[in-house]
Short mmCIF file of C-alpha atoms and ligand atoms in Angstrom, two decimals:
data_model
loop_
_atom_site.label_atom_id
_atom_site.label_comp_id
_atom_site.label_asym_id
_atom_site.label_seq_id
_atom_site.Cartn_x
_atom_site.Cartn_y
_atom_site.Cartn_z
CA MET G 1 -43.98 -20.39 2.35
CA PRO G 2 -41.44 -19.97 5.18
CA LYS G 3 -37.94 -20.92 4.11
CA HIS G 4 -36.20 -24.00 5.43
CA PRO G 5 -33.87 -22.95 8.28
CA LEU G 6 -31.02 -24.95 6.75
CA GLN G 7 -31.38 -23.51 3.24
CA PHE G 8 -27.79 -22.22 3.47
CA LEU G 9 -26.64 -25.85 3.65
CA GLU G 10 -29.12 -27.37 1.23
CA ILE G 11 -28.50 -24.79 -1.48
CA PRO G 12 -24.77 -24.25 -2.02
CA ARG G 13 -23.37 -20.82 -2.86
CA ARG G 14 -23.55 -20.60 -6.64
CA SER G 15 -22.25 -17.71 -8.68
CA PRO G 16 -23.54 -16.93 -12.18
CA GLU G 17 -21.62 -18.52 -15.04
CA LYS G 18 -18.19 -17.13 -15.85
CA GLU G 19 -17.10 -17.30 -19.48
CA PRO G 20 -14.19 -19.76 -19.98
CA ALA G 21 -10.82 -18.02 -20.11
CA GLU G 22 -9.95 -19.07 -23.67
CA GLU G 23 -13.20 -17.52 -24.96
CA ARG G 24 -13.29 -14.34 -22.85
CA ILE G 25 -9.77 -13.26 -23.79
CA GLN G 26 -11.00 -12.89 -27.38
CA HIS G 27 -13.06 -9.80 -26.48
CA PHE G 28 -13.36 -6.92 -23.99
CA GLY G 29 -16.94 -7.58 -22.76
CA GLU G 30 -17.88 -8.50 -19.16
CA ILE G 31 -17.00 -12.07 -18.21
CA TYR G 32 -19.74 -12.87 -15.69
CA GLY G 33 -23.34 -13.78 -16.43
CA SER G 34 -26.30 -12.74 -14.24
CA TYR G 35 -28.79 -14.50 -12.01
CA ASP G 36 -32.38 -14.91 -13.08
CA GLY G 37 -35.13 -14.22 -10.52
CA ALA G 38 -35.28 -17.83 -9.29
CA ASP G 39 -31.50 -18.08 -8.77
CA ALA G 40 -31.35 -14.69 -7.06
CA GLY G 41 -34.20 -15.65 -4.73
CA ALA G 42 -32.65 -19.03 -3.86
CA GLN G 43 -29.21 -17.53 -3.23
CA ALA G 44 -30.69 -14.64 -1.19
CA GLY G 45 -32.62 -17.23 0.86
CA ARG G 46 -29.31 -18.66 2.08
CA CYS G 47 -28.93 -15.63 4.38
CA ILE G 48 -29.53 -16.57 8.03
CA SER G 49 -30.38 -12.95 8.99
CA CYS G 50 -27.72 -12.60 11.64
CA GLY G 51 -28.82 -10.47 14.59
CA ASN G 52 -25.63 -8.47 14.15
CA PRO G 53 -25.06 -8.50 10.38
CA TYR G 54 -21.30 -8.42 9.92
CA CYS G 55 -21.74 -7.93 6.17
CA GLU G 56 -23.52 -4.63 6.77
CA TRP G 57 -20.89 -3.37 9.20
CA LYS G 58 -18.04 -4.24 6.87
CA CYS G 59 -19.67 -2.58 3.85
CA PRO G 60 -18.25 0.97 3.54
CA VAL G 61 -21.72 2.41 2.76
CA HIS G 62 -23.44 0.11 5.28
CA ASN G 63 -25.87 -1.35 2.77
CA TYR G 64 -28.99 -2.90 4.37
CA ILE G 65 -27.87 -6.27 3.03
CA PRO G 66 -30.00 -8.77 5.01
CA ASP G 67 -33.08 -6.61 4.39
CA TRP G 68 -32.72 -6.48 0.61
CA LEU G 69 -31.81 -10.17 0.53
CA ASP G 70 -35.08 -10.84 2.32
CA LEU G 71 -37.02 -8.70 -0.19
CA ILE G 72 -35.44 -10.54 -3.12
CA GLU G 73 -36.23 -13.90 -1.61
CA ARG G 74 -39.86 -12.75 -1.41
CA GLY G 75 -39.79 -11.50 -5.02
CA LYS G 76 -40.12 -7.81 -4.09
CA LEU G 77 -37.72 -6.47 -6.70
CA PHE G 78 -38.70 -2.78 -6.83
CA GLU G 79 -38.74 -2.50 -3.01
CA ALA G 80 -35.26 -4.05 -2.95
CA ALA G 81 -34.05 -1.53 -5.57
CA GLU G 82 -35.43 1.41 -3.55
CA LEU G 83 -33.83 0.09 -0.36
CA SER G 84 -30.53 -0.58 -2.06
CA HIS G 85 -30.45 3.05 -3.27
CA GLN G 86 -31.03 4.38 0.25
CA THR G 87 -27.38 3.67 1.08
CA ASN G 88 -25.63 3.34 -2.29
CA SER G 89 -25.84 5.60 -5.35
CA LEU G 90 -24.21 3.08 -7.73
CA PRO G 91 -25.26 -0.40 -6.50
CA GLU G 92 -25.13 -2.10 -9.92
CA ILE G 93 -21.56 -0.84 -10.32
CA CYS G 94 -20.45 -1.81 -6.80
CA GLY G 95 -22.10 -5.22 -7.32
CA ARG G 96 -19.76 -5.71 -10.28
CA ILE G 97 -16.44 -4.29 -9.11
CA CYS G 98 -16.32 -4.07 -5.30
CA PRO G 99 -13.78 -6.49 -3.79
CA GLN G 100 -16.59 -8.31 -1.93
CA ASP G 101 -14.16 -11.03 -0.87
CA ARG G 102 -12.53 -8.60 1.56
CA LEU G 103 -15.68 -6.56 2.34
CA CYS G 104 -19.25 -7.85 2.83
CA GLU G 105 -18.77 -11.45 1.65
CA GLY G 106 -15.48 -11.75 3.53
CA ALA G 107 -17.35 -10.78 6.72
CA CYS G 108 -20.44 -12.97 6.10
CA THR G 109 -21.02 -15.47 8.91
CA LEU G 110 -21.29 -18.26 6.32
CA ASN G 111 -17.84 -17.48 4.94
CA ASP G 112 -16.23 -20.18 7.06
CA GLY G 113 -16.26 -23.09 4.67
CA ILE G 114 -20.03 -23.12 4.01
CA GLY G 115 -19.87 -20.37 1.41
CA ALA G 116 -20.74 -16.69 1.94
CA VAL G 117 -24.03 -15.40 0.57
CA SER G 118 -23.26 -14.11 -2.95
CA ILE G 119 -24.05 -10.53 -2.00
CA GLY G 120 -22.28 -8.83 -4.92
CA ASN G 121 -24.11 -10.76 -7.62
CA ILE G 122 -27.47 -10.21 -5.93
CA GLU G 123 -26.73 -6.49 -5.58
CA LYS G 124 -25.99 -6.34 -9.32
CA TYR G 125 -29.13 -8.35 -10.15
CA ILE G 126 -31.43 -6.06 -8.13
CA THR G 127 -30.70 -2.83 -10.00
CA ASP G 128 -30.07 -4.37 -13.44
CA GLU G 129 -33.34 -6.28 -13.35
CA ALA G 130 -35.38 -3.51 -11.69
CA ILE G 131 -34.32 -1.03 -14.40
CA LYS G 132 -35.12 -3.61 -17.08
CA GLN G 133 -38.62 -3.97 -15.60
CA GLY G 134 -39.18 -0.19 -15.53
CA TRP G 135 -38.15 0.83 -12.01
CA ARG G 136 -36.99 4.44 -11.65
CA PRO G 137 -35.90 6.26 -8.45
CA ASP G 138 -38.97 7.47 -6.57
CA MET G 139 -38.72 11.27 -6.58
CA SER G 140 -42.44 11.89 -5.96
CA HIS G 141 -41.89 13.30 -2.45
CA VAL G 142 -38.98 15.60 -3.41
CA ILE G 143 -39.60 19.35 -3.09
CA ASP G 144 -37.33 21.72 -5.02
CA SER G 145 -35.28 23.76 -2.54
CA GLY G 146 -34.29 26.38 -5.11
CA LYS G 147 -30.61 25.72 -4.30
CA ASN G 148 -28.03 24.48 -6.74
CA VAL G 149 -24.57 22.96 -6.40
CA GLY G 150 -21.64 22.79 -8.83
CA ILE G 151 -19.84 19.44 -8.85
CA VAL G 152 -16.34 19.10 -10.31
CA GLY G 153 -15.74 15.51 -11.43
CA ALA G 154 -18.23 12.96 -12.78
CA GLY G 155 -16.50 10.01 -11.08
CA PRO G 156 -18.18 7.90 -8.39
CA ALA G 157 -17.76 10.61 -5.71
CA GLY G 158 -19.33 13.33 -7.88
CA LEU G 159 -22.14 11.06 -9.12
CA ALA G 160 -22.97 9.96 -5.56
CA ALA G 161 -23.07 13.58 -4.38
CA ALA G 162 -25.39 14.50 -7.29
CA ASP G 163 -27.70 11.57 -6.47
CA VAL G 164 -28.07 12.48 -2.78
CA LEU G 165 -28.47 16.21 -3.53
CA ALA G 166 -31.23 15.49 -6.08
CA ARG G 167 -33.10 13.45 -3.47
CA GLN G 168 -32.85 16.48 -1.10
CA GLY G 169 -34.38 18.78 -3.74
CA ILE G 170 -31.02 20.40 -4.56
CA ARG G 171 -30.18 20.75 -8.25
CA SER G 172 -26.65 20.07 -9.39
CA VAL G 173 -24.53 20.62 -12.46
CA VAL G 174 -21.67 18.12 -12.84
CA TYR G 175 -18.64 19.33 -14.80
CA ASP G 176 -16.00 17.00 -16.20
CA SER G 177 -13.14 17.41 -18.62
CA TYR G 178 -13.86 14.04 -20.27
CA PRO G 179 -16.51 13.63 -22.99
CA ASP G 180 -18.43 11.10 -20.85
CA ILE G 181 -19.33 10.63 -17.20
CA GLY G 182 -17.84 7.98 -14.87
CA GLY G 183 -14.29 9.17 -14.11
CA LEU G 184 -12.17 6.04 -13.67
CA LEU G 185 -15.29 3.90 -14.12
CA THR G 186 -15.18 4.90 -17.79
CA TYR G 187 -11.60 6.06 -18.30
CA GLY G 188 -9.63 3.52 -16.30
CA ILE G 189 -11.52 0.35 -15.36
CA PRO G 190 -11.62 -1.90 -18.45
CA PRO G 191 -14.95 -3.03 -19.95
CA PHE G 192 -14.32 -6.70 -19.07
CA LYS G 193 -14.99 -5.63 -15.45
CA LEU G 194 -17.60 -2.96 -16.16
CA GLU G 195 -19.24 -2.43 -19.54
CA LYS G 196 -19.77 1.18 -20.47
CA LYS G 197 -23.49 0.67 -21.16
CA ILE G 198 -23.92 0.27 -17.38
CA ILE G 199 -22.57 3.79 -16.86
CA ASP G 200 -24.80 5.15 -19.67
CA GLN G 201 -27.77 3.56 -17.93
CA ARG G 202 -26.81 5.33 -14.68
CA ARG G 203 -26.40 8.60 -16.55
CA LYS G 204 -29.99 8.35 -17.83
CA LEU G 205 -31.28 7.68 -14.29
CA LEU G 206 -29.42 10.70 -12.90
CA GLU G 207 -30.58 12.94 -15.75
CA GLY G 208 -34.11 11.72 -15.07
CA MET G 209 -33.63 12.94 -11.48
CA GLY G 210 -32.71 16.42 -12.78
CA VAL G 211 -28.90 16.20 -12.66
CA ARG G 212 -27.24 18.14 -15.50
CA PHE G 213 -23.87 17.16 -16.98
CA VAL G 214 -21.54 19.69 -18.59
CA LEU G 215 -18.78 17.62 -20.20
CA ASN G 216 -15.59 18.41 -22.12
CA THR G 217 -15.22 21.20 -19.58
CA ARG G 218 -12.16 21.62 -17.43
CA ILE G 219 -12.55 23.70 -14.28
CA GLY G 220 -9.45 25.66 -13.27
CA ASP G 221 -7.78 29.03 -13.09
CA GLY G 222 -9.58 30.21 -16.21
CA LEU G 223 -6.38 30.61 -18.22
CA ASP G 224 -5.90 27.19 -19.83
CA ASP G 225 -9.20 25.80 -18.61
CA SER G 226 -12.70 25.98 -20.04
CA LYS G 227 -14.33 27.49 -16.95
CA SER G 228 -12.76 29.30 -14.01
CA PHE G 229 -13.32 28.20 -10.44
CA ASN G 230 -14.31 31.82 -9.69
CA SER G 231 -17.21 31.64 -12.13
CA LEU G 232 -18.18 28.22 -10.76
CA LEU G 233 -18.37 29.69 -7.25
CA ALA G 234 -20.45 32.59 -8.57
CA ASP G 235 -22.87 30.29 -10.40
CA HIS G 236 -23.62 27.92 -7.50
CA ASP G 237 -24.67 28.05 -3.83
CA ALA G 238 -22.00 25.46 -2.92
CA VAL G 239 -19.38 23.35 -4.70
CA PHE G 240 -18.35 19.70 -4.39
CA LEU G 241 -14.92 18.58 -5.62
CA GLY G 242 -14.49 14.92 -6.64
CA MET G 243 -11.46 15.25 -8.90
CA GLY G 244 -9.62 12.00 -8.10
CA THR G 245 -5.85 11.38 -7.89
CA TYR G 246 -3.83 11.47 -11.08
CA ASN G 247 -0.12 11.74 -10.19
CA TYR G 248 1.46 8.52 -11.45
CA VAL G 249 3.86 6.93 -8.95
CA ARG G 250 7.21 6.40 -10.70
CA GLY G 251 9.61 3.53 -10.03
CA GLY G 252 12.61 5.84 -9.71
CA PHE G 253 14.91 3.31 -11.44
CA PRO G 254 16.94 3.71 -14.65
CA GLY G 255 15.29 3.05 -18.00
CA GLU G 256 11.79 4.39 -17.29
CA GLU G 257 12.10 6.78 -20.25
CA LEU G 258 12.90 4.04 -22.81
CA GLU G 259 10.61 3.46 -25.76
CA GLY G 260 8.23 0.62 -24.96
CA VAL G 261 7.74 1.64 -21.31
CA HIS G 262 4.17 2.76 -20.59
CA GLU G 263 2.33 4.24 -17.62
CA ALA G 264 -0.67 2.09 -16.67
CA LEU G 265 -3.46 4.65 -16.94
CA PRO G 266 -2.59 6.10 -20.37
CA TYR G 267 -2.22 2.50 -21.57
CA LEU G 268 -5.67 1.51 -20.27
CA ILE G 269 -7.27 4.73 -21.51
CA SER G 270 -5.82 4.32 -24.99
CA ASN G 271 -7.40 0.87 -25.17
CA ILE G 272 -10.75 2.16 -23.86
CA TYR G 273 -10.75 4.98 -26.45
CA ARG G 274 -10.21 2.32 -29.09
CA GLU G 275 -13.03 0.16 -27.70
CA LEU G 276 -15.40 3.13 -27.47
CA ARG G 277 -14.33 4.15 -30.99
CA TYR G 278 -13.42 7.68 -29.91
CA ASP G 279 -11.53 9.58 -32.53
CA ASP G 280 -8.88 11.55 -30.61
CA ASP G 281 -5.37 11.97 -32.03
CA SER G 282 -4.06 13.14 -28.65
CA ILE G 283 -4.63 9.63 -27.23
CA PRO G 284 -2.69 7.28 -29.56
CA PHE G 285 -3.57 3.59 -29.33
CA ILE G 286 -0.93 1.56 -27.45
CA ASP G 287 -1.08 -1.90 -29.01
CA LEU G 288 0.83 -4.70 -27.24
CA ALA G 289 -0.17 -7.43 -29.71
CA GLY G 290 2.66 -9.85 -30.44
CA GLN G 291 4.87 -8.47 -27.64
CA ARG G 292 6.41 -9.97 -24.52
CA VAL G 293 4.94 -7.77 -21.79
CA VAL G 294 6.08 -7.28 -18.20
CA VAL G 295 3.62 -5.52 -15.87
CA LEU G 296 5.13 -4.06 -12.70
CA GLY G 297 2.74 -3.78 -9.72
CA GLY G 298 0.29 -6.01 -7.83
CA GLY G 299 -2.78 -3.79 -7.40
CA ASP G 300 -6.09 -3.60 -9.26
CA THR G 301 -4.55 -1.37 -11.92
CA GLY G 302 -1.81 -3.94 -12.55
CA MET G 303 -4.41 -6.72 -12.91
CA ASP G 304 -6.34 -4.60 -15.42
CA CYS G 305 -3.16 -4.02 -17.46
CA ASN G 306 -2.35 -7.76 -17.42
CA ARG G 307 -5.76 -8.69 -18.71
CA THR G 308 -5.88 -5.89 -21.29
CA ALA G 309 -2.51 -6.96 -22.72
CA ILE G 310 -3.64 -10.59 -23.00
CA ARG G 311 -6.80 -9.49 -24.83
CA GLN G 312 -4.77 -7.35 -27.20
CA GLY G 313 -2.83 -10.48 -28.19
CA ALA G 314 0.43 -10.12 -26.24
CA THR G 315 2.68 -13.16 -26.75
CA SER G 316 3.24 -13.43 -23.01
CA VAL G 317 2.40 -11.36 -19.92
CA GLN G 318 4.45 -11.58 -16.73
CA CYS G 319 3.41 -9.63 -13.65
CA ALA G 320 6.20 -8.88 -11.17
CA TYR G 321 5.36 -7.88 -7.61
CA ARG G 322 7.81 -7.12 -4.80
CA ARG G 323 5.89 -8.85 -1.98
CA ASP G 324 4.33 -12.33 -1.85
CA GLU G 325 0.90 -13.34 -3.08
CA ALA G 326 -0.72 -13.05 0.36
CA ASN G 327 0.36 -9.41 0.56
CA MET G 328 -0.88 -8.31 -2.85
CA PRO G 329 -3.15 -5.27 -2.69
CA GLY G 330 -5.22 -6.37 -5.74
CA SER G 331 -8.60 -8.07 -5.37
CA ARG G 332 -8.21 -11.88 -5.03
CA ARG G 333 -10.90 -12.32 -7.66
CA GLU G 334 -8.92 -10.30 -10.23
CA VAL G 335 -5.68 -12.14 -9.40
CA ARG G 336 -7.52 -15.43 -9.97
CA ASN G 337 -9.01 -14.16 -13.24
CA SER G 338 -5.56 -13.02 -14.38
CA LYS G 339 -4.06 -16.44 -13.66
CA GLU G 340 -6.87 -18.22 -15.51
CA GLU G 341 -6.25 -15.95 -18.51
CA GLY G 342 -2.61 -16.99 -18.72
CA ILE G 343 -0.71 -14.29 -16.81
CA GLU G 344 2.45 -15.55 -15.11
CA PHE G 345 2.99 -14.03 -11.66
CA LEU G 346 6.50 -13.48 -10.35
CA PHE G 347 6.17 -12.76 -6.64
CA ASN G 348 8.94 -11.35 -4.44
CA ARG G 349 10.62 -9.63 -7.39
CA GLN G 350 11.66 -6.00 -7.13
CA PRO G 351 12.54 -4.11 -10.32
CA LEU G 352 16.01 -2.54 -10.34
CA GLU G 353 16.24 -1.25 -13.88
CA ILE G 354 14.52 -1.34 -17.26
CA VAL G 355 17.20 -2.40 -19.71
CA GLY G 356 17.68 -1.55 -23.38
CA THR G 357 19.52 1.02 -25.47
CA ASP G 358 16.88 2.87 -27.50
CA LYS G 359 14.05 0.53 -26.74
CA VAL G 360 13.23 -1.73 -23.81
CA THR G 361 14.65 -5.26 -24.05
CA GLY G 362 14.07 -6.45 -20.50
CA VAL G 363 13.55 -5.72 -16.83
CA LYS G 364 16.27 -6.39 -14.27
CA VAL G 365 14.69 -7.68 -11.06
CA ILE G 366 16.03 -8.97 -7.75
CA GLN G 367 14.35 -11.47 -5.46
CA THR G 368 13.05 -10.25 -2.11
CA GLU G 369 12.18 -11.58 1.33
CA LEU G 370 9.66 -9.92 3.60
CA GLY G 371 11.27 -8.16 6.55
CA LYS G 372 9.85 -6.16 9.46
CA ALA G 373 6.68 -4.09 9.10
CA GLY G 374 7.13 -0.49 7.92
CA PRO G 375 5.25 2.60 9.17
CA ASP G 376 2.21 1.53 7.11
CA GLY G 377 2.05 -1.78 9.02
CA ARG G 378 3.00 -3.83 5.94
CA ARG G 379 6.09 -6.04 5.95
CA ARG G 380 8.80 -4.48 3.82
CA PRO G 381 10.41 -6.39 0.94
CA GLU G 382 14.19 -6.74 1.38
CA PRO G 383 16.41 -7.65 -1.61
CA VAL G 384 18.31 -10.96 -1.47
CA VAL G 385 21.90 -10.35 -2.58
CA GLY G 386 23.02 -12.17 -5.73
CA THR G 387 19.53 -13.03 -7.04
CA GLU G 388 19.32 -10.53 -9.92
CA GLU G 389 17.89 -11.74 -13.22
CA ILE G 390 16.68 -10.11 -16.43
CA LEU G 391 13.13 -10.74 -17.64
CA PRO G 392 13.13 -10.36 -21.42
CA ALA G 393 10.48 -7.85 -22.55
CA ASP G 394 9.38 -5.84 -25.59
CA ALA G 395 7.04 -3.69 -23.49
CA VAL G 396 6.78 -2.76 -19.82
CA VAL G 397 3.72 -1.33 -18.09
CA ILE G 398 4.29 0.49 -14.80
CA ALA G 399 1.33 0.21 -12.41
CA PHE G 400 2.58 1.57 -9.09
CA GLY G 401 -0.53 3.57 -8.23
CA PHE G 402 -1.44 7.22 -7.98
CA ARG G 403 -0.83 10.15 -5.67
CA PRO G 404 -2.95 13.28 -5.27
CA ASN G 405 -2.39 16.15 -7.70
CA PRO G 406 -4.07 19.19 -6.14
CA PRO G 407 -4.05 22.08 -8.64
CA SER G 408 -2.14 25.24 -7.75
CA TRP G 409 -5.33 27.35 -7.90
CA PHE G 410 -6.60 25.71 -4.69
CA THR G 411 -4.43 28.13 -2.67
CA ASP G 412 -6.16 31.16 -4.30
CA HIS G 413 -9.43 29.83 -2.91
CA THR G 414 -8.10 28.89 0.57
CA ILE G 415 -8.62 25.17 -0.04
CA ASP G 416 -5.92 23.56 2.14
CA THR G 417 -4.21 20.27 1.43
CA LEU G 418 -2.27 17.93 3.73
CA PRO G 419 1.47 17.38 3.15
CA SER G 420 0.51 14.27 1.12
CA GLY G 421 -1.50 16.46 -1.26
CA ARG G 422 -4.85 15.12 -0.07
CA VAL G 423 -7.53 17.77 0.46
CA ARG G 424 -8.12 18.65 4.11
CA VAL G 425 -11.78 18.22 5.07
CA ALA G 426 -13.87 18.30 8.26
CA THR G 427 -14.36 14.81 9.65
CA LEU G 428 -16.52 15.80 12.59
CA GLY G 429 -19.50 18.09 13.08
CA GLU G 430 -22.48 18.91 10.88
CA HIS G 431 -20.63 19.84 7.72
CA LYS G 432 -18.64 16.68 7.07
CA PHE G 433 -16.27 16.86 4.10
CA GLN G 434 -16.26 20.66 4.12
CA THR G 435 -12.86 22.00 3.02
CA THR G 436 -11.14 25.00 4.60
CA ASN G 437 -13.23 27.13 2.21
CA PRO G 438 -16.73 26.87 3.79
CA LYS G 439 -18.53 26.96 0.43
CA VAL G 440 -16.46 24.06 -0.94
CA PHE G 441 -16.77 20.37 -0.02
CA ALA G 442 -14.65 17.47 -1.31
CA GLY G 443 -14.58 13.67 -1.26
CA GLY G 444 -13.35 10.50 -2.96
CA ASP G 445 -9.78 9.70 -3.96
CA MET G 446 -8.64 13.35 -3.73
CA VAL G 447 -9.48 13.28 0.00
CA ARG G 448 -8.58 9.72 1.04
CA GLY G 449 -5.97 8.87 -1.61
CA SER G 450 -6.49 6.20 -4.30
CA ASP G 451 -8.95 3.70 -2.94
CA LEU G 452 -12.21 2.13 -4.07
CA VAL G 453 -15.37 3.06 -5.92
CA VAL G 454 -17.50 2.30 -2.87
CA THR G 455 -15.47 4.54 -0.55
CA ALA G 456 -15.68 7.37 -3.10
CA VAL G 457 -19.45 6.83 -3.22
CA PHE G 458 -19.60 6.95 0.57
CA GLU G 459 -17.69 10.24 0.74
CA GLY G 460 -19.71 11.83 -2.06
CA ARG G 461 -22.91 10.93 -0.22
CA GLU G 462 -21.66 12.15 3.17
CA ALA G 463 -20.44 15.42 1.63
CA ALA G 464 -23.86 15.91 -0.02
CA MET G 465 -25.50 15.60 3.39
CA GLY G 466 -22.98 18.12 4.75
CA ILE G 467 -23.84 20.50 1.86
CA THR G 468 -27.56 20.05 2.54
CA LYS G 469 -27.05 21.19 6.14
CA TYR G 470 -24.72 24.02 5.06
CA LEU G 471 -27.44 25.30 2.69
CA GLY G 472 -30.06 25.00 5.41
CA VAL G 473 -32.28 22.71 3.33
P1 FAD U 501 -12.31 9.59 -10.31
O1 FAD U 501 -13.03 8.33 -10.64
O2 FAD U 501 -10.87 9.66 -10.63
O3 FAD U 501 -13.07 10.78 -11.05
C1 FAD U 501 -12.56 12.09 -11.03
C2 FAD U 501 -13.13 12.86 -12.20
O4 FAD U 501 -12.83 14.25 -12.02
C3 FAD U 501 -12.54 12.45 -13.54
O5 FAD U 501 -13.57 12.15 -14.46
C4 FAD U 501 -11.75 13.68 -13.99
O6 FAD U 501 -11.80 13.89 -15.39
C5 FAD U 501 -12.52 14.80 -13.28
N1 FAD U 501 -11.72 16.01 -13.08
C6 FAD U 501 -10.55 16.11 -12.39
N2 FAD U 501 -10.12 17.39 -12.42
C7 FAD U 501 -11.04 18.09 -13.14
C8 FAD U 501 -11.13 19.47 -13.50
N3 FAD U 501 -10.22 20.36 -13.13
N4 FAD U 501 -12.21 19.86 -14.24
C9 FAD U 501 -13.17 18.95 -14.64
N5 FAD U 501 -13.10 17.64 -14.31
C10 FAD U 501 -12.06 17.22 -13.56
N6 FAD U 501 -12.04 0.48 -7.41
C11 FAD U 501 -12.88 -0.54 -7.10
O7 FAD U 501 -13.67 -0.42 -6.15
N7 FAD U 501 -12.88 -1.71 -7.82
C12 FAD U 501 -12.06 -1.87 -8.90
O8 FAD U 501 -12.09 -2.93 -9.54
C13 FAD U 501 -11.18 -0.81 -9.27
N8 FAD U 501 -10.37 -0.93 -10.35
C14 FAD U 501 -9.58 0.13 -10.69
C15 FAD U 501 -8.82 0.02 -11.83
C16 FAD U 501 -8.02 1.09 -12.24
C17 FAD U 501 -7.22 0.96 -13.50
C18 FAD U 501 -7.97 2.27 -11.46
C19 FAD U 501 -7.08 3.41 -11.87
C20 FAD U 501 -8.73 2.38 -10.31
C21 FAD U 501 -9.55 1.32 -9.92
N9 FAD U 501 -10.35 1.41 -8.79
C22 FAD U 501 -11.20 0.37 -8.47
C23 FAD U 501 -10.37 2.64 -7.96
C24 FAD U 501 -11.57 3.53 -8.29
O9 FAD U 501 -11.76 3.62 -9.69
C25 FAD U 501 -11.38 4.93 -7.69
O10 FAD U 501 -11.13 4.79 -6.30
C26 FAD U 501 -12.63 5.81 -7.88
O11 FAD U 501 -12.95 5.93 -9.26
C27 FAD U 501 -12.40 7.20 -7.30
O12 FAD U 501 -13.52 8.00 -7.58
P2 FAD U 501 -13.43 9.59 -7.60
O13 FAD U 501 -14.81 10.05 -7.96
O14 FAD U 501 -12.82 10.08 -6.36
O15 FAD U 501 -12.40 9.96 -8.77
FE1 SF4 U 502 -26.81 -12.79 5.81
FE2 SF4 U 502 -24.10 -13.25 5.68
FE3 SF4 U 502 -25.05 -10.77 6.26
FE4 SF4 U 502 -25.34 -12.79 8.08
S1 SF4 U 502 -23.39 -11.86 7.39
S2 SF4 U 502 -26.88 -11.22 7.51
S3 SF4 U 502 -25.65 -14.56 6.66
S4 SF4 U 502 -25.34 -11.92 4.30
#
């Protein structure tokens, strides 16, 4: 039956249930429910199929959004899953953790008071439900090329490259130093945003497509590492690097070395190891139960630290950020979730010092006003004289982001980096994402700097197409 042309008005935007804050902070599981087929179809039917779909343009991988919404409305689940995988290697993951409010849904024509189509939740539904019903990627037409590629890093960039290569008939072996795949999806992003069983499910799909994972294996100069880059080059016809960015940005103020001050990523990882029940003495559990916690930083990592501390049973969590709320880099959804879960935000506060003698007792902050825009186009926070105060704290988590950490052995292999440490790659021509060593391609955070899962997926996919051309497949 043809849909009613005003369905987008008659059926309001409705997201799946979200667990109430007081219940969800008792555990680390995902907080959102899922659509059933009827809800997904009704919500997909709200799309007005714009001639020029802004959602699709705004999406970094240019998902065929109106087309898979149409398939879901017509109940064609497996076709929607196939189509969704034509542009995105990890749609069920992007459906969960992309900041849709500033990407596809932010650009949706209906996002002007009517309510954007709930694209993220439908994207998640398509792959989750299709897998549940037995869908697997269609590899029936794939012919083995006889070529094979070594991939360093099992994060979103590496996984996306492996997915596209497999569909081109190119085998790949993905190496990672962690015991599991996922990169920051597993060892960074907390399970209340993305449960680890979702990544296991993706691992099975990729293995079913012929991708091989070699884990607990660090690629490097061959001295302290498990496998040398030389032997990797010898074993494979081409190499893709998706190694991420892991240099923690420091505050540069006194007191950062005090006991009770933690870097965000080790803090989050220690909690994830605990949740996954890994037994590893080198990653001691950082428990903030019963403590007054101050989180410094307003990005996604800061929000994840806030919400982890609350779930651990912190007495209070304050999050200090040096700009105002409108200028926070974190996803609006995660800021809202943090507020609901009891985090107190202190905007326009710049840390000056972490105070304490042996152990942290507080954070000295000063109020700020936003001044003129800096070279990055963002208005710079300027301290207001005489507004210093001390926030009492038993623990401080520093979440100022990450910078690239290219290993020294890159120079031995003529892999150039930019002054920022990002890997230099070709942006034009046939071999996109090729580094200055023709046999080596790179993508994801190590090329663009810390960013998003979906942009890492995009670069991994583009690089895989570049490798396919380089190998003449
Ligand atoms: P990574 O995910 O970092 O993966 C790199 C992999 O390479 C790692 O597994 C590492 O072990 C491996 N590796 C590195 N060097 C070697 C070596 N020498 N040998 C073997 N293996 C190696 N993005 C979103 O879109 N939404 C979010 O909600 C979100 N939340 C985030 C929360 C946190 C706490 C953090 C830190 C980031 C978040 N991001 C989020 C950003 C997103 O996770 C990253 O942009 C994305 O994971 C980058 O993918 P990547 O494949 O480039 O690198
Ligand atoms: Fe549908 Fe919104 Fe995309 Fe238009 S912008 S095609 S209404 S999802």
